[in-house]
Amino acid sequence: MYKVLYRKWRPQVFADVVGQPQVTTTLKNELTAGRIAHAYLFTGSRGTGKTTCAKILAKAVNCLNLKDGDPCGECEICRGIENGSVMDIVEIDAASNNGVDNIRSLREEANFTPAAAKYRVYIIDEVHMLSTGAFNALLKTLEEPPEHVVFILATTEVHKLPATILSRCQRFDFRRIPPQEIAARLSYVAEQEGAVLDEQAGLLLARLADGALRDALSLLDQCLGRSKTVSLDVVQETVGLVGRDHLFALSSAVQEHDSAAALEMVDQMHRSSKDMARLCEELSAHFRGLMLIKTMKNARGILAVPDDEFEKMTKQALSTPLPVILHCLDGMQAALEKMYRGGDRRIEMEMALIKLCSPELDDTADALVRRIEALERGVTRVPAAKQKPEVQETPVAMELPEEPVREEVSAAADTLPAPKVEEKSQQLKQEAKRLAEWPEILHILKEYSAAISAAFTGSSAYVSGDYVLIDAPKEMAFELLRKSAQRDKMREAIQQVTGRVYKLGPYRSKKAEEQQADPLLQLAGAAEDAGIPVTKV
């Protein structure tokens, strides 16, 4: 009979356990020192190695030839435990043996000495499923068991265990295994099975497993049934995933408010027999990635995606406002919940996408925040197919650009008569619109330097062509921006939020201009503020 991969490649020693050094190192040290506790508690999410470590520990406490804390696997006891002839290792499923009578039988049996091994080991899996009466029956034995008994409790929901049980066990927490370590283990198993696993396919399997190596091995087993060469396409076809291009296209349709394009893509995928719940999960994970990129300095270590895909996600995240991303996440999660409650999956997916493309149809708080953010930006929400060039009146701004243009302005102030200088000043005045993301930019700057953030308190910013024009009430803000290091940090923060590289300049409102009667003095004064020598005429 065929043996599935997660059973065939179950680790036999602590050294082979993947991603749990905080557990295996401690257990090996205790075994080497002979400090064997009477009760252990292994807790963590599914597929992270709890039962595996329990089996290894059961062997190790009884091994006749312990090797650096690991069972030798060769002695009579190790072989007997492996083939099931040694009956002193008892595995109990608490999900189906959760009554008081079951625990009473265990207590009576524990009083007998082991038949062949040194310790009688009880492995109680999913121990949180025991009833209250069963926990009470187990409590006294767990507190003072016979010297020849060791309890190993395993659970995925440790919060359901009574405090009296927790206080009597050595607790070990199993973490979700990092995707890179899962992918490396999958590659090793595939090689041993005479198969080829592409690097990107391994990362995709690891991401789908969500930190559970057992789930990843089961998925690999399924893919190997399809092909001995496991590529990215094989994984997507086997698991029923939509292509990543569809996810980028759907998220772009949401950003552009093009509900027709989104519904057409859903129809195409439905006709291709793609599961709508899986699509919803994948799209939700995609928006989560955009959220992490948008809010973290470096999200590369968290997202298990190829480098080219990460660059594509970064570009999309920087061009998508955070309220839009959060609204999309909330919409996908709500749709997924309705799908699992029995709603028609295709209809729920289509309704969710329409609401995301047209937030005015959604009455949730996230949709309201998104609409307010859109109003602050001054953007008219119309479908992409019906958009027309916008015509809007914006404040007039005058700024001093980078050095080549500054020299040109300075030269004009030195040599041209006043009317010509006024003409030059008018050339620098551009239509500007308020930069709605400015508070978010200042928040990023605060993480770099609280002093810089304080200097820009009460400031605002405008976008004019390739420039971000800053209107700050404190002169200290412009003093800081004259330093190249501070300018670079400001540009980096702006790029992180907007996705574009801008030049910087000071903002001069129309009202401030009107208060200055002589345009030549205004231009010369601004040039002097920037440190440019000007000869006044």
Short mmCIF file of N, CA, C and O in Angstrom, two decimals, residues 371-418:
data_model
loop_
_atom_site.label_atom_id
_atom_site.label_comp_id
_atom_site.label_asym_id
_atom_site.label_seq_id
_atom_site.Cartn_x
_atom_site.Cartn_y
_atom_site.Cartn_z
N ARG A 371 -14.39 56.74 0.64
CA ARG A 371 -15.04 57.82 -0.07
C ARG A 371 -14.58 59.18 0.45
O ARG A 371 -14.40 60.13 -0.33
N ILE A 372 -14.40 59.27 1.76
CA ILE A 372 -13.90 60.53 2.32
C ILE A 372 -12.50 60.83 1.81
O ILE A 372 -12.17 61.97 1.46
N GLU A 373 -11.68 59.78 1.78
CA GLU A 373 -10.31 59.95 1.27
C GLU A 373 -10.32 60.41 -0.18
O GLU A 373 -9.53 61.25 -0.59
N ALA A 374 -11.28 59.87 -0.97
CA ALA A 374 -11.39 60.28 -2.37
C ALA A 374 -11.81 61.73 -2.49
O ALA A 374 -11.32 62.46 -3.36
N LEU A 375 -12.72 62.18 -1.62
CA LEU A 375 -13.14 63.58 -1.64
C LEU A 375 -11.99 64.51 -1.28
O LEU A 375 -11.85 65.60 -1.84
N GLU A 376 -11.16 64.07 -0.31
CA GLU A 376 -10.01 64.88 0.05
C GLU A 376 -9.03 65.02 -1.10
O GLU A 376 -8.36 66.04 -1.26
N ARG A 377 -8.96 63.98 -1.91
CA ARG A 377 -8.07 64.04 -3.07
C ARG A 377 -8.67 64.90 -4.19
O ARG A 377 -7.98 65.29 -5.13
N GLY A 378 -10.00 65.12 -4.12
CA GLY A 378 -10.64 65.88 -5.18
C GLY A 378 -10.81 65.08 -6.44
O GLY A 378 -10.85 65.63 -7.54
N VAL A 379 -10.94 63.76 -6.32
CA VAL A 379 -11.06 62.90 -7.49
C VAL A 379 -12.52 62.56 -7.71
O VAL A 379 -13.22 62.15 -6.79
N THR A 380 -13.02 62.71 -8.91
CA THR A 380 -14.38 62.34 -9.25
C THR A 380 -14.44 60.86 -9.55
O THR A 380 -13.72 60.38 -10.43
N ARG A 381 -15.28 60.11 -8.83
CA ARG A 381 -15.36 58.68 -9.00
C ARG A 381 -16.32 58.34 -10.15
O ARG A 381 -17.53 58.39 -10.02
N VAL A 382 -15.79 58.01 -11.31
CA VAL A 382 -16.59 57.53 -12.43
C VAL A 382 -15.92 56.31 -12.99
O VAL A 382 -14.71 56.12 -12.84
N PRO A 383 -16.67 55.41 -13.64
CA PRO A 383 -16.06 54.22 -14.22
C PRO A 383 -14.96 54.59 -15.20
O PRO A 383 -15.00 55.64 -15.85
N ALA A 384 -13.98 53.70 -15.31
CA ALA A 384 -12.81 53.98 -16.15
C ALA A 384 -13.21 54.25 -17.59
O ALA A 384 -12.63 55.08 -18.27
N ALA A 385 -14.23 53.54 -18.08
CA ALA A 385 -14.63 53.69 -19.47
C ALA A 385 -15.27 55.04 -19.74
O ALA A 385 -15.35 55.49 -20.87
N LYS A 386 -15.77 55.72 -18.70
CA LYS A 386 -16.48 56.98 -18.88
C LYS A 386 -15.69 58.18 -18.37
O LYS A 386 -16.21 59.28 -18.29
N GLN A 387 -14.45 57.97 -17.99
CA GLN A 387 -13.68 59.07 -17.43
C GLN A 387 -13.36 60.09 -18.51
O GLN A 387 -13.07 59.75 -19.66
N LYS A 388 -13.42 61.35 -18.13
CA LYS A 388 -13.07 62.44 -19.01
C LYS A 388 -11.97 63.26 -18.35
O LYS A 388 -11.84 63.25 -17.13
N PRO A 389 -11.20 63.98 -19.14
CA PRO A 389 -10.16 64.82 -18.53
C PRO A 389 -10.77 65.79 -17.53
O PRO A 389 -11.78 66.42 -17.80
N GLU A 390 -10.17 65.84 -16.38
CA GLU A 390 -10.69 66.70 -15.32
C GLU A 390 -10.24 68.14 -15.52
O GLU A 390 -9.09 68.40 -15.91
N VAL A 391 -11.12 69.08 -15.27
CA VAL A 391 -10.78 70.49 -15.29
C VAL A 391 -11.15 71.04 -13.92
O VAL A 391 -12.31 71.03 -13.53
N GLN A 392 -10.16 71.48 -13.18
CA GLN A 392 -10.45 71.98 -11.85
C GLN A 392 -9.54 73.16 -11.55
O GLN A 392 -8.42 73.25 -12.03
N GLU A 393 -10.08 74.09 -10.78
CA GLU A 393 -9.30 75.24 -10.39
C GLU A 393 -8.47 74.87 -9.18
O GLU A 393 -8.98 74.32 -8.21
N THR A 394 -7.19 75.15 -9.24
CA THR A 394 -6.29 74.81 -8.15
C THR A 394 -5.50 76.03 -7.76
O THR A 394 -5.36 76.97 -8.54
N PRO A 395 -4.97 76.07 -6.53
CA PRO A 395 -4.19 77.23 -6.10
C PRO A 395 -2.93 77.38 -6.93
O PRO A 395 -2.37 76.41 -7.43
N VAL A 396 -2.50 78.62 -7.06
CA VAL A 396 -1.27 78.90 -7.81
C VAL A 396 -0.09 78.74 -6.87
O VAL A 396 -0.12 79.19 -5.74
N ALA A 397 0.94 78.08 -7.35
CA ALA A 397 2.12 77.87 -6.53
C ALA A 397 3.35 78.34 -7.27
O ALA A 397 3.44 78.22 -8.48
N MET A 398 4.30 78.89 -6.53
CA MET A 398 5.58 79.21 -7.12
C MET A 398 6.64 78.53 -6.31
O MET A 398 6.61 78.54 -5.09
N GLU A 399 7.54 77.84 -6.98
CA GLU A 399 8.56 77.10 -6.26
C GLU A 399 9.90 77.28 -6.92
O GLU A 399 9.99 77.70 -8.07
N LEU A 400 10.94 76.99 -6.17
CA LEU A 400 12.29 77.06 -6.70
C LEU A 400 12.75 75.64 -7.02
O LEU A 400 12.96 74.86 -6.10
N PRO A 401 12.87 75.25 -8.28
CA PRO A 401 13.25 73.89 -8.61
C PRO A 401 14.71 73.62 -8.31
O PRO A 401 15.35 74.35 -7.58
N GLU A 402 15.22 72.52 -8.93
CA GLU A 402 16.60 72.11 -8.70
C GLU A 402 17.56 73.12 -9.32
O GLU A 402 17.18 74.05 -10.00
N GLU A 403 18.85 72.89 -9.14
CA GLU A 403 19.88 73.88 -9.42
C GLU A 403 19.86 74.46 -10.84
O GLU A 403 19.98 75.67 -11.00
N PRO A 404 19.73 73.67 -11.97
CA PRO A 404 19.77 74.29 -13.29
C PRO A 404 18.75 75.38 -13.48
O PRO A 404 19.04 76.44 -14.02
N VAL A 405 17.51 75.16 -13.00
CA VAL A 405 16.48 76.18 -13.16
C VAL A 405 16.71 77.33 -12.19
O VAL A 405 16.43 78.48 -12.49
N ARG A 406 17.25 77.03 -11.01
CA ARG A 406 17.53 78.09 -10.04
C ARG A 406 18.54 79.07 -10.63
O ARG A 406 18.42 80.28 -10.46
N GLU A 407 19.54 78.54 -11.30
CA GLU A 407 20.53 79.44 -11.91
C GLU A 407 19.88 80.31 -12.96
O GLU A 407 20.19 81.50 -13.10
N GLU A 408 18.93 79.71 -13.72
CA GLU A 408 18.23 80.48 -14.74
C GLU A 408 17.42 81.61 -14.11
O GLU A 408 17.42 82.74 -14.59
N VAL A 409 16.73 81.32 -13.02
CA VAL A 409 15.93 82.33 -12.33
C VAL A 409 16.83 83.42 -11.76
O VAL A 409 16.54 84.62 -11.84
N SER A 410 17.93 83.02 -11.17
CA SER A 410 18.85 83.99 -10.59
C SER A 410 19.41 84.91 -11.66
O SER A 410 19.52 86.12 -11.48
N ALA A 411 19.75 84.32 -12.80
CA ALA A 411 20.28 85.13 -13.90
C ALA A 411 19.23 86.12 -14.38
O ALA A 411 19.52 87.27 -14.69
N ALA A 412 17.99 85.69 -14.44
CA ALA A 412 16.92 86.59 -14.86
C ALA A 412 16.78 87.74 -13.89
O ALA A 412 16.58 88.88 -14.28
N ALA A 413 16.89 87.46 -12.62
CA ALA A 413 16.77 88.52 -11.61
C ALA A 413 17.92 89.49 -11.71
O ALA A 413 17.79 90.66 -11.37
N ASP A 414 19.09 89.02 -12.16
CA ASP A 414 20.26 89.89 -12.25
C ASP A 414 20.22 90.78 -13.48
O ASP A 414 20.70 91.91 -13.46
N THR A 415 19.68 90.27 -14.60
CA THR A 415 19.89 90.95 -15.88
C THR A 415 18.63 91.51 -16.51
O THR A 415 18.72 92.43 -17.31
N LEU A 416 17.48 90.93 -16.20
CA LEU A 416 16.28 91.34 -16.91
C LEU A 416 15.58 92.49 -16.21
O LEU A 416 15.66 92.61 -14.98
N PRO A 417 14.91 93.33 -16.95
CA PRO A 417 14.09 94.36 -16.32
C PRO A 417 12.89 93.73 -15.62
O PRO A 417 12.56 92.57 -15.84
N ALA A 418 12.22 94.53 -14.82
CA ALA A 418 11.15 94.02 -13.97
C ALA A 418 10.05 93.31 -14.76
O ALA A 418 9.60 92.24 -14.35
#
